[in-house]
């Protein structure tokens, strides 16, 4: 189910204070990047990703692929930063950014 505008607003305010936990460089979406994406989404639910890709279209394609692969919802894109969210069924409240900042 897609995120509501109210949820996006809440997640944007939480995401403002987060540091990127994943960086995608010119090598693109390698196995290591996708493994780290899965780990980060499982642990934190809401993560910020930095994309060091120069072309805007390539950057947006990479974000779409990250969301598709991670089964996550895109919350926001600002420049080279993306904020994505995936609900975790077994939430660790000490690690989850959503629960820590509520």
PDB file of C-alpha atoms in Angstrom:
ATOM      1  CA  UNK A   1       0.000   0.000   0.000  1.00  0.00           C
ATOM      2  CA  UNK A   2       1.484   3.371  -0.960  1.00  0.00           C
ATOM      3  CA  UNK A   3       2.336   5.898   1.713  1.00  0.00           C
ATOM      4  CA  UNK A   4      -0.210   8.582   2.560  1.00  0.00           C
ATOM      5  CA  UNK A   5       0.718  12.264   2.422  1.00  0.00           C
ATOM      6  CA  UNK A   6       0.606  12.389   6.235  1.00  0.00           C
ATOM      7  CA  UNK A   7       3.051   9.475   6.509  1.00  0.00           C
ATOM      8  CA  UNK A   8       5.380  11.063   3.958  1.00  0.00           C
ATOM      9  CA  UNK A   9       5.322  14.325   5.902  1.00  0.00           C
ATOM     10  CA  UNK A  10       6.204  12.500   9.124  1.00  0.00           C
ATOM     11  CA  UNK A  11       9.003  10.489   7.470  1.00  0.00           C
ATOM     12  CA  UNK A  12      10.463  13.593   5.805  1.00  0.00           C
ATOM     13  CA  UNK A  13      10.770  15.300   9.179  1.00  0.00           C
ATOM     14  CA  UNK A  14      12.501  12.209  10.611  1.00  0.00           C
ATOM     15  CA  UNK A  15      14.709  11.822   7.520  1.00  0.00           C
ATOM     16  CA  UNK A  16      15.948  15.391   7.767  1.00  0.00           C
ATOM     17  CA  UNK A  17      18.112  14.394  10.760  1.00  0.00           C
ATOM     18  CA  UNK A  18      19.429  11.122   9.312  1.00  0.00           C
ATOM     19  CA  UNK A  19      22.831  10.570   7.778  1.00  0.00           C
ATOM     20  CA  UNK A  20      23.092   8.453   4.610  1.00  0.00           C
ATOM     21  CA  UNK A  21      23.606   4.763   5.422  1.00  0.00           C
ATOM     22  CA  UNK A  22      24.172   3.730   1.808  1.00  0.00           C
ATOM     23  CA  UNK A  23      26.168   5.345  -0.986  1.00  0.00           C
ATOM     24  CA  UNK A  24      25.743   4.417  -4.636  1.00  0.00           C
ATOM     25  CA  UNK A  25      28.692   5.458  -6.823  1.00  0.00           C
ATOM     26  CA  UNK A  26      29.456   5.154 -10.531  1.00  0.00           C
ATOM     27  CA  UNK A  27      29.683   1.350 -10.237  1.00  0.00           C
ATOM     28  CA  UNK A  28      25.915   1.334  -9.847  1.00  0.00           C
ATOM     29  CA  UNK A  29      23.875  -1.251  -8.023  1.00  0.00           C
ATOM     30  CA  UNK A  30      26.396  -3.949  -7.235  1.00  0.00           C
ATOM     31  CA  UNK A  31      25.738  -7.054  -5.137  1.00  0.00           C
ATOM     32  CA  UNK A  32      27.313  -5.365  -2.131  1.00  0.00           C
ATOM     33  CA  UNK A  33      25.096  -2.297  -2.459  1.00  0.00           C
ATOM     34  CA  UNK A  34      21.955  -4.422  -2.716  1.00  0.00           C
ATOM     35  CA  UNK A  35      22.996  -6.556   0.280  1.00  0.00           C
ATOM     36  CA  UNK A  36      23.613  -3.422   2.352  1.00  0.00           C
ATOM     37  CA  UNK A  37      20.255  -2.001   1.198  1.00  0.00           C
ATOM     38  CA  UNK A  38      18.476  -5.113   2.465  1.00  0.00           C
ATOM     39  CA  UNK A  39      20.302  -5.010   5.799  1.00  0.00           C
ATOM     40  CA  UNK A  40      19.681  -1.290   6.306  1.00  0.00           C
ATOM     41  CA  UNK A  41      15.966  -1.525   5.478  1.00  0.00           C
ATOM     42  CA  UNK A  42      15.548  -4.522   7.794  1.00  0.00           C
ATOM     43  CA  UNK A  43      17.278  -2.731  10.658  1.00  0.00           C
ATOM     44  CA  UNK A  44      16.157   0.885  10.238  1.00  0.00           C
ATOM     45  CA  UNK A  45      12.978   0.847   8.066  1.00  0.00           C
ATOM     46  CA  UNK A  46      13.565   4.480   7.007  1.00  0.00           C
ATOM     47  CA  UNK A  47      16.951   5.158   5.386  1.00  0.00           C
ATOM     48  CA  UNK A  48      18.701   7.936   3.519  1.00  0.00           C
ATOM     49  CA  UNK A  49      20.738   7.025   0.436  1.00  0.00           C
ATOM     50  CA  UNK A  50      23.368   9.175  -1.266  1.00  0.00           C
ATOM     51  CA  UNK A  51      23.765   8.696  -5.012  1.00  0.00           C
ATOM     52  CA  UNK A  52      27.072   9.889  -6.468  1.00  0.00           C
ATOM     53  CA  UNK A  53      25.801   9.634 -10.040  1.00  0.00           C
ATOM     54  CA  UNK A  54      26.190  12.730 -12.195  1.00  0.00           C
ATOM     55  CA  UNK A  55      23.341  12.319 -14.691  1.00  0.00           C
ATOM     56  CA  UNK A  56      19.927  13.081 -13.239  1.00  0.00           C
ATOM     57  CA  UNK A  57      18.104  10.442 -15.324  1.00  0.00           C
ATOM     58  CA  UNK A  58      20.569   7.737 -14.294  1.00  0.00           C
ATOM     59  CA  UNK A  59      20.183   8.793 -10.663  1.00  0.00           C
ATOM     60  CA  UNK A  60      16.374   8.558 -10.832  1.00  0.00           C
ATOM     61  CA  UNK A  61      16.599   5.152 -12.550  1.00  0.00           C
ATOM     62  CA  UNK A  62      18.907   3.919  -9.786  1.00  0.00           C
ATOM     63  CA  UNK A  63      16.467   5.160  -7.109  1.00  0.00           C
ATOM     64  CA  UNK A  64      13.565   3.404  -8.834  1.00  0.00           C
ATOM     65  CA  UNK A  65      15.592   0.186  -9.057  1.00  0.00           C
ATOM     66  CA  UNK A  66      16.576   0.427  -5.362  1.00  0.00           C
ATOM     67  CA  UNK A  67      12.922   0.814  -4.375  1.00  0.00           C
ATOM     68  CA  UNK A  68      11.857  -2.073  -6.589  1.00  0.00           C
ATOM     69  CA  UNK A  69      14.631  -4.392  -5.411  1.00  0.00           C
ATOM     70  CA  UNK A  70      14.163  -3.485  -1.751  1.00  0.00           C
ATOM     71  CA  UNK A  71      10.349  -3.535  -1.991  1.00  0.00           C
ATOM     72  CA  UNK A  72      10.422  -0.053  -0.468  1.00  0.00           C
ATOM     73  CA  UNK A  73       8.438   3.156  -0.939  1.00  0.00           C
ATOM     74  CA  UNK A  74      10.108   6.358  -2.066  1.00  0.00           C
ATOM     75  CA  UNK A  75       9.468   9.150   0.423  1.00  0.00           C
ATOM     76  CA  UNK A  76      11.546  11.992  -1.032  1.00  0.00           C
ATOM     77  CA  UNK A  77      14.346  12.861  -3.441  1.00  0.00           C
ATOM     78  CA  UNK A  78      16.396  16.024  -2.996  1.00  0.00           C
ATOM     79  CA  UNK A  79      19.365  16.396  -5.314  1.00  0.00           C
ATOM     80  CA  UNK A  80      21.605  13.375  -4.812  1.00  0.00           C
ATOM     81  CA  UNK A  81      19.800  12.150  -1.672  1.00  0.00           C
ATOM     82  CA  UNK A  82      16.870   9.756  -1.526  1.00  0.00           C
ATOM     83  CA  UNK A  83      14.765   8.789   1.460  1.00  0.00           C
ATOM     84  CA  UNK A  84      13.072   5.384   1.293  1.00  0.00           C
ATOM     85  CA  UNK A  85      10.891   3.397   3.682  1.00  0.00           C
ATOM     86  CA  UNK A  86       9.949  -0.248   4.075  1.00  0.00           C
ATOM     87  CA  UNK A  87       7.800  -1.459   6.952  1.00  0.00           C
ATOM     88  CA  UNK A  88       9.408  -4.259   8.919  1.00  0.00           C
ATOM     89  CA  UNK A  89       7.127  -6.914  10.428  1.00  0.00           C
ATOM     90  CA  UNK A  90       9.570  -7.639  13.278  1.00  0.00           C
ATOM     91  CA  UNK A  91      10.653  -4.165  14.339  1.00  0.00           C
ATOM     92  CA  UNK A  92      13.685  -3.677  16.578  1.00  0.00           C
ATOM     93  CA  UNK A  93      12.652  -0.468  18.348  1.00  0.00           C
ATOM     94  CA  UNK A  94      16.260   0.444  19.221  1.00  0.00           C
ATOM     95  CA  UNK A  95      17.318   0.366  15.552  1.00  0.00           C
ATOM     96  CA  UNK A  96      14.213   1.569  13.738  1.00  0.00           C
ATOM     97  CA  UNK A  97      14.472   5.247  12.795  1.00  0.00           C
ATOM     98  CA  UNK A  98      10.671   5.523  12.719  1.00  0.00           C
ATOM     99  CA  UNK A  99      10.284   4.340  16.344  1.00  0.00           C
ATOM    100  CA  UNK A 100      13.337   6.166  17.708  1.00  0.00           C
ATOM    101  CA  UNK A 101      12.183   9.577  16.480  1.00  0.00           C
ATOM    102  CA  UNK A 102       8.467   9.270  17.324  1.00  0.00           C
TER     103      UNK A 102
END
